[in-house]
Coordinates of C-alpha atoms in Angstrom, one line a residue:
Chain D
M6 CA -73.0 28.5 92.0
N7 CA -72.3 25.3 90.0
I8 CA -70.6 26.9 86.9
G9 CA -69.4 25.1 84.1
F10 CA -66.7 27.3 82.2
I11 CA -65.7 26.6 78.5
G12 CA -62.7 28.5 76.8
L13 CA -59.3 28.8 79.1
G14 CA -57.2 31.2 76.6
T15 CA -55.7 34.5 77.7
M16 CA -58.8 35.7 79.0
G17 CA -60.7 32.7 79.9
A18 CA -58.3 31.0 82.3
P19 CA -57.9 34.1 84.8
M20 CA -61.7 34.3 84.9
A21 CA -62.2 30.8 85.7
R22 CA -59.5 31.0 88.3
R23 CA -61.3 34.2 89.9
L24 CA -64.8 32.0 90.1
V25 CA -62.8 29.3 91.7
D26 CA -61.2 31.7 94.3
A27 CA -64.5 33.4 95.1
G28 CA -66.0 29.8 96.3
H29 CA -68.0 28.5 93.0
R30 CA -68.0 25.2 92.3
V31 CA -66.2 25.5 88.4
T32 CA -66.1 22.9 85.8
V33 CA -63.7 23.8 83.0
H34 CA -63.2 22.4 79.6
N35 CA -60.9 23.8 76.7
R36 CA -60.0 22.2 73.2
T37 CA -56.6 22.1 74.2
R38 CA -57.1 20.0 77.2
A39 CA -53.7 20.7 78.9
R40 CA -55.0 24.1 79.8
E41 CA -57.3 22.5 82.1
E42 CA -54.4 21.5 84.4
P43 CA -53.6 24.9 86.0
L44 CA -57.1 25.4 87.0
A45 CA -57.4 21.9 88.1
D46 CA -54.3 22.3 90.4
H47 CA -56.4 25.3 91.5
G48 CA -59.6 23.5 92.7
A49 CA -61.5 23.7 89.2
L50 CA -63.2 20.0 88.3
R51 CA -62.4 18.9 84.6
A52 CA -64.6 18.2 81.9
A53 CA -63.8 16.1 78.5
T54 CA -66.6 17.8 76.5
P55 CA -68.4 21.0 76.5
A56 CA -71.4 18.9 77.4
E57 CA -69.9 17.5 80.3
A58 CA -69.1 20.8 81.5
A59 CA -72.8 21.7 81.1
A60 CA -74.2 19.0 82.6
G61 CA -75.5 20.1 86.0
A62 CA -74.5 23.5 85.9
E63 CA -76.7 26.3 86.8
L64 CA -74.7 28.8 84.5
V65 CA -72.3 27.9 81.7
V66 CA -69.9 30.5 80.7
T67 CA -68.3 30.6 77.1
M68 CA -65.2 32.6 76.4
V69 CA -64.0 31.4 73.0
A70 CA -62.6 33.4 69.9
D71 CA -65.4 34.0 67.5
T72 CA -68.8 33.1 66.3
P73 CA -68.2 29.7 64.9
D74 CA -66.4 28.5 67.9
V75 CA -69.3 29.5 70.1
E76 CA -71.5 27.6 67.6
E77 CA -69.0 24.5 67.9
V78 CA -69.3 24.5 71.5
V79 CA -72.9 25.0 72.1
F80 CA -74.2 23.2 69.2
G81 CA -71.7 20.9 67.9
E82 CA -71.1 17.1 69.0
H83 CA -70.8 17.1 72.6
G84 CA -72.0 20.5 73.1
V85 CA -73.3 22.4 75.6
A86 CA -77.1 22.5 74.0
G87 CA -77.1 18.5 74.6
A88 CA -76.7 18.3 78.3
I89 CA -77.4 22.0 79.6
A90 CA -80.5 21.8 82.1
A91 CA -83.8 23.5 81.4
G92 CA -83.9 26.8 83.1
A93 CA -80.3 27.0 83.2
L94 CA -78.4 30.0 81.7
L95 CA -75.5 30.5 79.1
V96 CA -73.4 33.3 79.4
D97 CA -71.3 33.9 76.3
M98 CA -68.5 36.4 77.1
S99 CA -67.0 35.9 73.9
T100 CA -67.1 39.1 71.1
I101 CA -69.1 37.4 68.0
A102 CA -71.9 38.5 65.6
P103 CA -74.9 40.3 67.4
G104 CA -77.2 38.5 64.7
A105 CA -75.8 35.1 65.5
T106 CA -76.2 35.6 69.2
R107 CA -79.7 36.3 68.8
A108 CA -80.3 32.9 66.5
F109 CA -78.2 31.0 69.2
A110 CA -80.2 32.2 72.1
E111 CA -83.4 31.0 70.1
R112 CA -81.9 27.7 68.8
L113 CA -80.8 26.9 72.7
S114 CA -83.8 28.0 74.0
A115 CA -86.0 25.7 71.7
A116 CA -83.6 22.8 71.9
A117 CA -83.0 22.9 75.7
G118 CA -85.1 25.4 77.4
A119 CA -82.1 27.3 78.5
A120 CA -81.7 31.0 78.6
W121 CA -79.0 33.1 76.8
L122 CA -77.0 36.0 78.0
D123 CA -74.5 37.7 75.6
A124 CA -71.7 39.7 78.1
P125 CA -68.7 40.4 75.9
V126 CA -66.0 42.3 77.9
S127 CA -63.3 45.0 77.8
G128 CA -60.4 45.7 80.0
G129 CA -58.1 43.2 78.6
S130 CA -55.9 40.6 80.1
E131 CA -55.1 42.6 82.9
G132 CA -58.9 43.4 83.9
A133 CA -59.6 39.6 83.7
V134 CA -56.6 39.0 86.3
R135 CA -57.9 41.6 88.5
G136 CA -61.6 41.1 87.9
T137 CA -61.9 44.7 86.5
L138 CA -63.7 44.1 83.2
S139 CA -66.3 45.9 82.0
I140 CA -69.4 43.6 81.2
M141 CA -71.7 44.6 78.5
V142 CA -74.8 42.5 78.8
G143 CA -77.5 41.8 76.4
G144 CA -80.9 39.8 77.5
D145 CA -83.5 39.4 80.3
A146 CA -82.8 41.7 83.0
A147 CA -84.1 38.7 85.3
D148 CA -81.3 36.4 83.8
L149 CA -78.6 39.2 84.4
E150 CA -79.6 39.0 88.1
R151 CA -79.2 35.3 88.2
A152 CA -75.8 35.6 86.6
R153 CA -74.7 38.5 88.6
P154 CA -73.1 37.0 91.5
A155 CA -70.5 35.2 88.9
L156 CA -70.3 38.3 86.9
S157 CA -69.4 40.8 89.7
V158 CA -66.5 38.4 90.3
L159 CA -65.3 39.1 87.0
G160 CA -66.2 42.7 86.1
S161 CA -66.3 46.2 88.2
T162 CA -68.9 47.4 85.6
I163 CA -71.8 45.5 84.6
T164 CA -74.1 47.2 82.2
H165 CA -77.5 45.8 80.9
V166 CA -77.5 47.6 77.4
G167 CA -80.9 45.8 76.1
P168 CA -82.3 42.4 74.7
T169 CA -80.3 39.6 73.5
G170 CA -77.6 40.6 71.2
A171 CA -77.2 44.2 72.7
G172 CA -74.2 43.5 74.5
Q173 CA -72.5 42.2 71.3
V174 CA -73.7 45.6 69.4
A175 CA -72.3 47.5 72.3
K176 CA -68.7 45.8 72.2
A177 CA -68.8 46.4 68.6
M178 CA -69.4 50.1 69.3
N179 CA -66.5 50.0 71.7
Q180 CA -64.0 48.6 69.0
V181 CA -65.5 51.2 66.2
I182 CA -64.9 53.8 68.3
I183 CA -61.5 52.7 69.3
A184 CA -60.4 52.3 65.7
G185 CA -61.3 55.6 64.9
T186 CA -59.8 57.5 67.6
Y187 CA -56.7 55.7 67.7
A188 CA -56.4 56.6 63.8
A189 CA -56.9 60.1 64.9
V190 CA -54.4 60.1 67.3
A191 CA -52.0 58.7 65.1
E192 CA -52.9 61.5 62.7
G193 CA -52.2 64.5 64.8
L194 CA -49.3 63.0 66.3
V195 CA -47.5 62.2 62.7
L196 CA -48.4 65.7 61.8
G197 CA -46.4 67.0 64.7
L198 CA -43.8 64.5 64.4
K199 CA -43.1 65.1 60.6
A200 CA -43.1 69.2 61.4
G201 CA -40.3 68.5 63.9
I202 CA -42.1 70.1 67.0
D203 CA -41.8 68.9 70.5
V204 CA -44.7 66.5 70.6
E205 CA -44.5 65.1 73.8
A206 CA -45.2 68.6 74.9
A207 CA -48.0 69.1 72.7
M208 CA -49.6 65.6 73.3
A209 CA -49.2 66.8 77.4
A210 CA -51.1 70.0 76.4
L211 CA -53.9 68.3 74.3
A212 CA -54.8 65.6 76.7
G213 CA -56.5 68.0 78.8
G214 CA -58.8 69.5 76.4
A215 CA -61.4 68.4 73.3
A216 CA -58.5 66.3 71.5
G217 CA -58.2 64.2 74.9
S218 CA -58.8 60.5 74.7
W219 CA -57.8 57.1 76.6
G220 CA -55.8 56.2 73.4
L221 CA -53.9 59.7 73.3
V222 CA -52.6 59.5 77.2
N223 CA -52.0 55.5 76.9
R224 CA -51.3 54.9 73.4
G225 CA -49.9 58.3 72.0
P226 CA -46.5 57.8 73.2
N227 CA -46.2 54.1 71.2
V228 CA -46.8 56.1 67.9
V229 CA -44.1 58.8 69.2
R230 CA -41.8 55.7 69.8
D231 CA -43.0 53.6 67.0
E232 CA -43.3 51.0 69.5
Y233 CA -46.6 48.8 70.1
P234 CA -46.2 46.4 72.9
L235 CA -49.4 44.5 74.1
G236 CA -51.9 45.5 75.1
F237 CA -54.8 44.4 72.7
R238 CA -53.6 42.6 69.5
V239 CA -54.0 43.9 66.0
R240 CA -55.3 40.6 64.8
L241 CA -57.9 40.1 67.4
H242 CA -59.1 43.9 67.0
R243 CA -59.3 43.3 63.2
K244 CA -61.5 40.2 64.0
D245 CA -63.7 42.4 66.1
L246 CA -64.1 45.1 63.5
G247 CA -65.1 42.7 61.3
I248 CA -68.0 41.7 63.4
A249 CA -68.9 45.5 63.6
L250 CA -68.7 45.9 60.1
D251 CA -70.8 43.0 59.0
A252 CA -73.4 44.2 61.8
A253 CA -73.0 47.7 60.4
R254 CA -73.8 46.6 56.9
Q255 CA -76.7 44.6 57.9
L256 CA -78.3 47.6 59.5
G257 CA -77.5 49.8 56.7
V258 CA -74.9 52.2 58.4
P259 CA -72.0 53.1 56.5
L260 CA -68.8 53.3 58.7
P261 CA -66.0 54.9 56.7
L262 CA -63.2 55.4 59.2
A263 CA -63.7 51.8 60.6
A264 CA -63.5 50.2 57.2
L265 CA -60.5 52.4 56.4
V266 CA -58.8 51.2 59.8
E267 CA -59.9 47.3 59.3
Q268 CA -58.2 47.8 56.0
W269 CA -54.9 49.2 57.6
E270 CA -55.2 46.2 60.2
T271 CA -55.4 44.0 57.3
G272 CA -52.2 45.3 55.9
L273 CA -50.4 45.1 59.6
I274 CA -50.9 41.3 59.8
T275 CA -49.8 40.5 56.2
R276 CA -46.3 42.4 57.1
G277 CA -46.1 40.7 60.3
H278 CA -47.8 43.2 63.0
G279 CA -50.9 41.1 64.1
D280 CA -49.4 40.4 67.4
E281 CA -48.5 44.0 68.0
D282 CA -50.9 46.6 70.1
V283 CA -53.8 47.7 68.1
S284 CA -52.2 51.4 68.3
A285 CA -50.0 49.9 65.5
I286 CA -52.3 51.9 63.7
G287 CA -49.9 54.6 64.2
R288 CA -47.4 52.5 62.1
V289 CA -49.4 52.9 59.1
V290 CA -50.1 56.4 59.3
R291 CA -46.1 57.0 60.1
E292 CA -44.9 54.8 57.0
Q293 CA -47.4 56.8 55.0
A294 CA -45.8 59.9 56.0
G295 CA -42.4 58.5 55.4
L296 CA -41.6 58.0 59.1
G297 CA -40.8 54.6 58.6
G298 CA -38.2 53.8 61.5
S299 CA -38.3 54.9 65.2
Q300 CA -38.1 58.7 66.0
A301 CA -34.5 58.1 67.1
D302 CA -33.5 56.9 63.4
E303 CA -35.7 60.1 61.9
A304 CA -33.7 62.4 64.1
Chain W
M15 CA -47.5 95.8 80.8
N16 CA -48.2 98.2 78.2
I17 CA -50.3 95.9 75.5
G18 CA -51.9 96.6 72.2
F19 CA -54.7 94.1 71.7
I20 CA -56.2 93.8 68.3
G21 CA -59.1 91.6 67.5
L22 CA -62.2 92.0 69.8
G23 CA -64.1 88.8 68.7
T24 CA -66.0 86.0 70.8
M25 CA -62.5 85.3 72.1
G26 CA -60.6 88.3 72.0
A27 CA -62.8 90.7 73.7
P28 CA -62.9 88.6 77.0
M29 CA -59.1 88.3 76.6
A30 CA -58.5 91.8 76.7
R31 CA -60.9 92.4 79.2
R32 CA -59.0 90.0 81.4
L33 CA -55.8 91.8 80.8
V34 CA -57.0 95.1 81.9
D35 CA -58.7 93.4 85.1
A36 CA -55.1 92.3 85.9
G37 CA -53.7 95.9 85.8
H38 CA -52.2 95.8 82.6
R39 CA -52.5 99.0 80.4
V40 CA -54.6 97.7 77.3
T41 CA -54.7 99.5 74.0
V42 CA -57.5 97.8 72.0
H43 CA -58.3 97.9 68.5
N44 CA -60.9 96.2 66.2
R45 CA -61.7 96.6 62.6
T46 CA -65.5 97.0 63.5
R47 CA -64.6 100.0 65.8
A48 CA -68.0 99.9 67.8
R49 CA -67.0 96.6 69.4
E50 CA -64.0 98.6 71.1
E51 CA -66.9 100.5 73.1
P52 CA -67.4 97.9 75.9
L53 CA -63.6 97.2 76.1
A54 CA -63.2 101.2 76.8
D55 CA -66.0 101.5 79.5
H56 CA -64.1 98.7 81.2
G57 CA -61.0 100.6 81.2
A58 CA -59.0 100.0 78.1
L59 CA -57.7 102.5 75.6
R60 CA -59.0 102.7 72.1
A61 CA -56.7 102.8 69.2
A62 CA -57.9 104.0 65.2
T63 CA -55.5 101.6 63.5
P64 CA -53.6 98.4 64.3
A65 CA -50.3 100.9 64.1
E66 CA -51.8 103.0 66.7
A67 CA -52.3 100.0 69.1
A68 CA -48.8 98.9 68.6
A69 CA -47.2 102.3 69.0
G70 CA -45.4 102.3 72.6
A71 CA -46.4 98.8 73.6
E72 CA -44.1 96.1 74.8
L73 CA -46.6 93.4 73.8
V74 CA -48.7 93.4 70.9
V75 CA -51.6 90.7 71.1
T76 CA -53.6 89.6 67.7
M77 CA -56.4 87.4 67.9
V78 CA -57.9 87.6 64.5
A79 CA -59.8 85.0 62.0
D80 CA -57.5 83.9 59.6
T81 CA -53.8 84.1 57.8
P82 CA -54.9 86.7 55.5
D83 CA -56.4 89.0 58.7
V84 CA -53.0 88.4 60.3
E85 CA -51.1 89.5 57.4
E86 CA -53.6 92.8 57.2
V87 CA -53.2 93.7 60.5
V88 CA -49.7 93.2 60.9
F89 CA -48.3 94.2 57.1
G90 CA -51.3 96.0 55.8
E91 CA -51.6 99.8 55.7
H92 CA -51.5 101.4 59.3
G93 CA -50.5 97.8 60.4
V94 CA -48.3 96.8 63.5
A95 CA -45.1 96.6 61.7
G96 CA -45.2 100.4 61.0
A97 CA -45.3 101.3 64.5
I98 CA -43.9 98.3 66.7
A99 CA -40.7 99.4 68.7
A100 CA -37.8 97.5 67.9
G101 CA -37.2 94.8 70.8
A102 CA -41.0 94.8 71.4
L103 CA -43.0 91.4 70.9
L104 CA -45.8 90.3 68.7
V105 CA -48.1 87.6 70.1
D106 CA -50.4 86.0 67.4
M107 CA -52.9 84.2 69.5
S108 CA -55.2 83.6 66.0
T109 CA -55.0 80.0 64.4
I110 CA -53.4 80.5 61.3
A111 CA -51.0 78.7 59.0
P112 CA -47.5 77.4 60.5
G113 CA -45.5 78.2 57.1
A114 CA -47.1 81.8 57.1
T115 CA -46.2 82.3 60.9
R116 CA -42.8 81.4 60.1
A117 CA -42.5 83.9 57.1
F118 CA -44.2 86.6 59.1
A119 CA -42.1 86.3 61.8
E120 CA -39.1 86.7 59.5
R121 CA -40.6 89.7 57.8
L122 CA -41.4 91.7 61.3
S123 CA -38.0 91.1 62.5
A124 CA -36.3 92.6 59.3
A125 CA -38.7 95.3 59.1
A126 CA -39.1 96.6 62.6
G127 CA -36.7 94.5 64.7
A128 CA -39.7 93.3 66.8
A129 CA -40.1 89.5 68.1
W130 CA -43.0 87.1 66.9
L131 CA -44.4 84.4 69.3
D132 CA -47.5 82.1 67.7
A133 CA -49.8 81.4 70.5
P134 CA -53.0 79.8 69.3
V135 CA -55.2 78.8 71.9
S136 CA -57.8 75.9 72.8
G137 CA -60.7 76.0 75.7
G138 CA -63.4 77.9 73.7
S139 CA -65.1 81.4 74.9
E140 CA -65.9 79.9 78.2
G141 CA -61.9 79.4 78.4
A142 CA -61.4 82.9 77.2
V143 CA -63.8 84.5 79.8
R144 CA -62.3 82.3 82.9
G145 CA -58.7 82.7 81.7
T146 CA -58.3 78.7 81.4
L147 CA -57.2 78.6 77.8
S148 CA -54.8 76.0 77.1
I149 CA -52.1 78.0 75.1
M150 CA -49.5 76.4 72.6
V151 CA -46.5 78.4 71.9
G152 CA -43.9 78.5 69.4
G153 CA -40.9 80.7 69.1
D154 CA -38.0 81.6 71.2
A155 CA -38.3 80.7 75.1
A156 CA -36.7 83.8 76.3
D157 CA -39.7 85.5 74.2
L158 CA -42.1 83.3 76.0
E159 CA -40.8 84.4 79.2
R160 CA -41.5 88.2 78.5
A161 CA -44.9 87.3 77.7
R162 CA -45.6 84.9 80.5
P163 CA -47.3 87.9 82.4
A164 CA -49.8 88.6 80.1
L165 CA -50.1 84.8 79.0
S166 CA -50.8 83.4 82.4
V167 CA -53.6 85.8 82.8
L168 CA -55.3 84.3 79.9
G169 CA -54.6 80.5 80.2
S170 CA -54.1 78.0 82.9
T171 CA -51.7 75.9 80.7
I172 CA -49.1 77.5 78.7
T173 CA -46.8 74.9 76.6
H174 CA -43.8 75.4 74.8
V175 CA -43.9 73.3 71.9
G176 CA -40.9 74.2 69.7
P177 CA -39.5 77.4 67.5
T178 CA -41.7 79.7 65.4
G179 CA -44.7 77.9 63.8
A180 CA -44.5 74.9 66.5
G181 CA -47.5 76.4 68.3
Q182 CA -49.8 76.5 64.9
V183 CA -48.5 72.9 64.5
A184 CA -50.0 72.0 67.9
K185 CA -53.0 73.6 67.4
A186 CA -53.4 71.8 64.0
M187 CA -52.6 68.6 65.4
N188 CA -55.4 69.3 67.9
Q189 CA -58.1 69.9 65.4
V190 CA -57.1 66.9 63.3
I191 CA -57.3 64.8 66.4
I192 CA -60.6 66.3 67.4
A193 CA -62.1 65.6 63.7
G194 CA -61.5 62.0 63.6
T195 CA -62.2 61.6 67.5
Y196 CA -65.5 62.8 67.0
A197 CA -65.9 61.1 63.9
A198 CA -65.1 57.7 65.7
V199 CA -67.6 58.6 68.5
A200 CA -70.6 59.3 66.0
E201 CA -69.6 56.0 64.0
G202 CA -70.0 53.7 67.0
L203 CA -73.1 55.7 68.7
V204 CA -75.1 55.6 65.2
L205 CA -74.3 51.9 64.9
G206 CA -75.7 51.3 68.5
L207 CA -78.7 53.7 67.9
K208 CA -79.5 52.0 64.4
A209 CA -79.3 48.6 66.3
G210 CA -81.8 49.6 68.9
I211 CA -80.0 49.1 72.2
D212 CA -79.7 51.4 75.2
V213 CA -76.8 53.8 73.6
E214 CA -76.8 56.0 77.1
A215 CA -76.0 53.0 79.0
A216 CA -73.6 51.7 76.5
M217 CA -72.0 55.4 76.1
A218 CA -71.4 55.2 79.8
A219 CA -69.9 51.6 79.9
L220 CA -67.7 52.6 76.9
A221 CA -66.4 56.0 78.3
G222 CA -64.4 54.6 81.3
G223 CA -62.1 52.4 79.0
A224 CA -59.9 52.5 75.7
A225 CA -62.9 53.8 73.7
G226 CA -63.1 56.6 76.1
S227 CA -62.8 60.5 75.1
W228 CA -63.5 63.9 76.0
G229 CA -65.5 64.0 73.0
L230 CA -67.5 60.8 73.5
V231 CA -68.4 62.1 77.1
N232 CA -69.0 65.8 76.1
R233 CA -70.6 65.4 72.9
G234 CA -71.7 61.9 72.3
P235 CA -75.2 62.8 74.2
N236 CA -75.3 65.4 71.0
V237 CA -75.2 62.7 68.8
V238 CA -77.9 60.3 70.5
R239 CA -80.1 63.5 70.5
D240 CA -79.4 64.9 67.1
E241 CA -78.7 68.3 68.8
Y242 CA -75.7 70.4 68.3
P243 CA -75.4 73.4 70.5
L244 CA -72.3 75.7 70.6
G245 CA -69.7 74.5 71.6
F246 CA -67.4 75.4 68.6
R247 CA -68.5 76.3 65.3
V248 CA -68.3 73.8 62.4
R249 CA -67.4 76.6 60.1
L250 CA -64.4 77.3 62.2
H251 CA -63.0 73.8 62.6
R252 CA -63.3 73.6 58.9
K253 CA -61.1 76.8 58.7
D254 CA -58.9 75.1 61.1
L255 CA -58.9 71.6 59.3
G256 CA -58.1 73.5 56.0
I257 CA -54.9 74.9 57.8
A258 CA -53.9 71.6 59.1
L259 CA -54.6 69.8 55.7
D260 CA -52.5 72.3 53.8
A261 CA -49.7 72.1 56.3
A262 CA -49.8 68.7 56.0
R263 CA -49.7 68.4 52.1
Q264 CA -46.4 70.4 52.6
L265 CA -45.2 68.2 55.0
G266 CA -45.9 65.1 52.9
V267 CA -48.4 63.6 55.5
P268 CA -51.5 62.2 54.2
L269 CA -54.4 62.7 56.8
P270 CA -57.4 60.7 55.4
L271 CA -59.8 60.8 58.2
A272 CA -59.2 64.5 58.8
A273 CA -59.8 64.6 55.1
L274 CA -63.0 63.1 55.0
V275 CA -64.1 65.1 58.1
E276 CA -63.6 68.1 56.3
Q277 CA -65.5 67.2 53.3
W278 CA -68.2 66.6 55.8
E279 CA -68.0 69.8 57.3
T280 CA -68.2 71.4 53.9
G281 CA -71.4 69.6 53.1
L282 CA -72.7 70.7 57.0
I283 CA -71.9 74.4 55.8
T284 CA -73.5 74.0 52.5
R285 CA -76.9 72.8 54.3
G286 CA -77.1 75.6 57.0
H287 CA -75.2 73.9 59.7
G288 CA -72.0 75.9 59.9
D289 CA -73.0 77.6 63.0
E290 CA -73.8 74.3 65.0
D291 CA -71.0 72.8 67.3
V292 CA -68.6 70.4 65.4
S293 CA -69.9 67.6 67.0
A294 CA -72.6 67.9 64.2
I295 CA -70.2 65.8 62.3
G296 CA -72.4 63.3 63.7
R297 CA -75.2 64.5 61.9
V298 CA -73.7 63.4 58.6
V299 CA -73.1 59.9 60.5
R300 CA -76.8 59.7 61.3
E301 CA -78.0 60.8 57.9
Q302 CA -75.7 58.3 56.1
A303 CA -77.5 55.7 58.0
G304 CA -80.9 56.9 57.6
L305 CA -81.2 58.3 60.7
G306 CA -82.2 61.6 59.8
G307 CA -84.3 63.2 62.7
S308 CA -84.1 63.4 66.2
Q309 CA -84.1 60.0 68.3
A310 CA -87.7 60.7 69.5
D311 CA -88.8 60.6 65.7
E312 CA -87.2 57.2 65.0
A313 CA -88.9 55.9 68.1

């Protein structure tokens, strides 16, 4: 396929590379243009603007940071909307607001006659490199089939969850559930740490039962050690939680756990922990219980 | 082994039966004595009091509702402490307060020269019937070895987590983590339900990633359907959370998620939902978002 790819960050760069490797004709653009160079060395074409990346493409992928960034690359000066072919397809794989997504899709359709799929991902940079992302897709089912040859290179699970914006809602659900689950894991573990029991043994026992979760198994040890290597950054999770909380507010859904965790994350960022893994939520729970340092410091 | 077994409720009755089936000489007692009859028909001996069940036993198992019940059967009139042999072992498999456990163990040692293991369980009535409970043990490692021939009949996982009371702390951790994890699952799913996306598809996609948990996979569908069949009762989980929150308060550990969920459970019990599964936490999250009825009612 003839693909325009805009946004070569931690996620976008390895995704674009996989599309090149799969034999697609990929034209890349990034705001910081130097980031295009490794992709060009790898066989991609370069475009000076989003419009240039979109011109002649059957599929345009956007993978940028936030809602305003999508608006800029699509509708800004030299944006995708000015060049994308009628009947072509924009696949926004960024994590942005569901409501804005619906508005952008209507606007692109009206301006250029192009369709929109929202297709945010989970699975992190490792999933981007390996092509094992989980892709949550909102939009028309027939459009998803048109995009599938590209998406199947990027993800091992592709789930159609409803009309335009539904993919972003599913991603918001993901971040809300992670927030509360990680915080719950931290509460349980800090109780055990403060009581002085063998928390690693308890963690193993609990992991097999109704308290079990990916977070307990894979991030619980971070809380025990009070070390939070990446992973997924606190500042990015807080951005995503902010999107989820805004969407929830518009829908009239109170999310007290997610809101509390978002506040904790704000404090973590203030104190210089924004680039730690999101399991650093455990740092807050530890500190509130007077377990400031590493476990070794406590012993 | 010669085993006294006190407490033949939903959990205790099938556990005592398994010990009989394994060839142990089991003497059972229950406050409501009629509950002893099916066990007697199955080959157990009956005792009129806890003391009588304890007399001559190498091992006395208690499986009763709460801290005051353990105190009553051990230290009350005709209690275990008046009859248990010096050098015998009491294994309390009830879920009670860690602090009271340590006090009870000292008191039993002083009064009768008998040792104490706290060995609360998870895995529910199905685990009790099948012998697949997870048993979290606090106390002396040598005492655990003495109890192992009986415990291995009851559980498939036996984890020594520290000294006396540590088993109860591990059980408290379990209930704290369940509280927050189930609430997190409910928040995510209710956001999706209110947004009108295909929540079952989203749930399946999320289950394989960092948002995945036993609760999402096994109890998420309850929240989607707004039906909460047993399971583990809300009123029992609230009792256990109360124990955990008391222990945490004594240790100076704030647990805001667990405390919020405990309040929600109080409201559920008030409104007649105390005998639903604990995933009825989702009922509160749904109601707060204006999703009162079943999903069918919303459609």
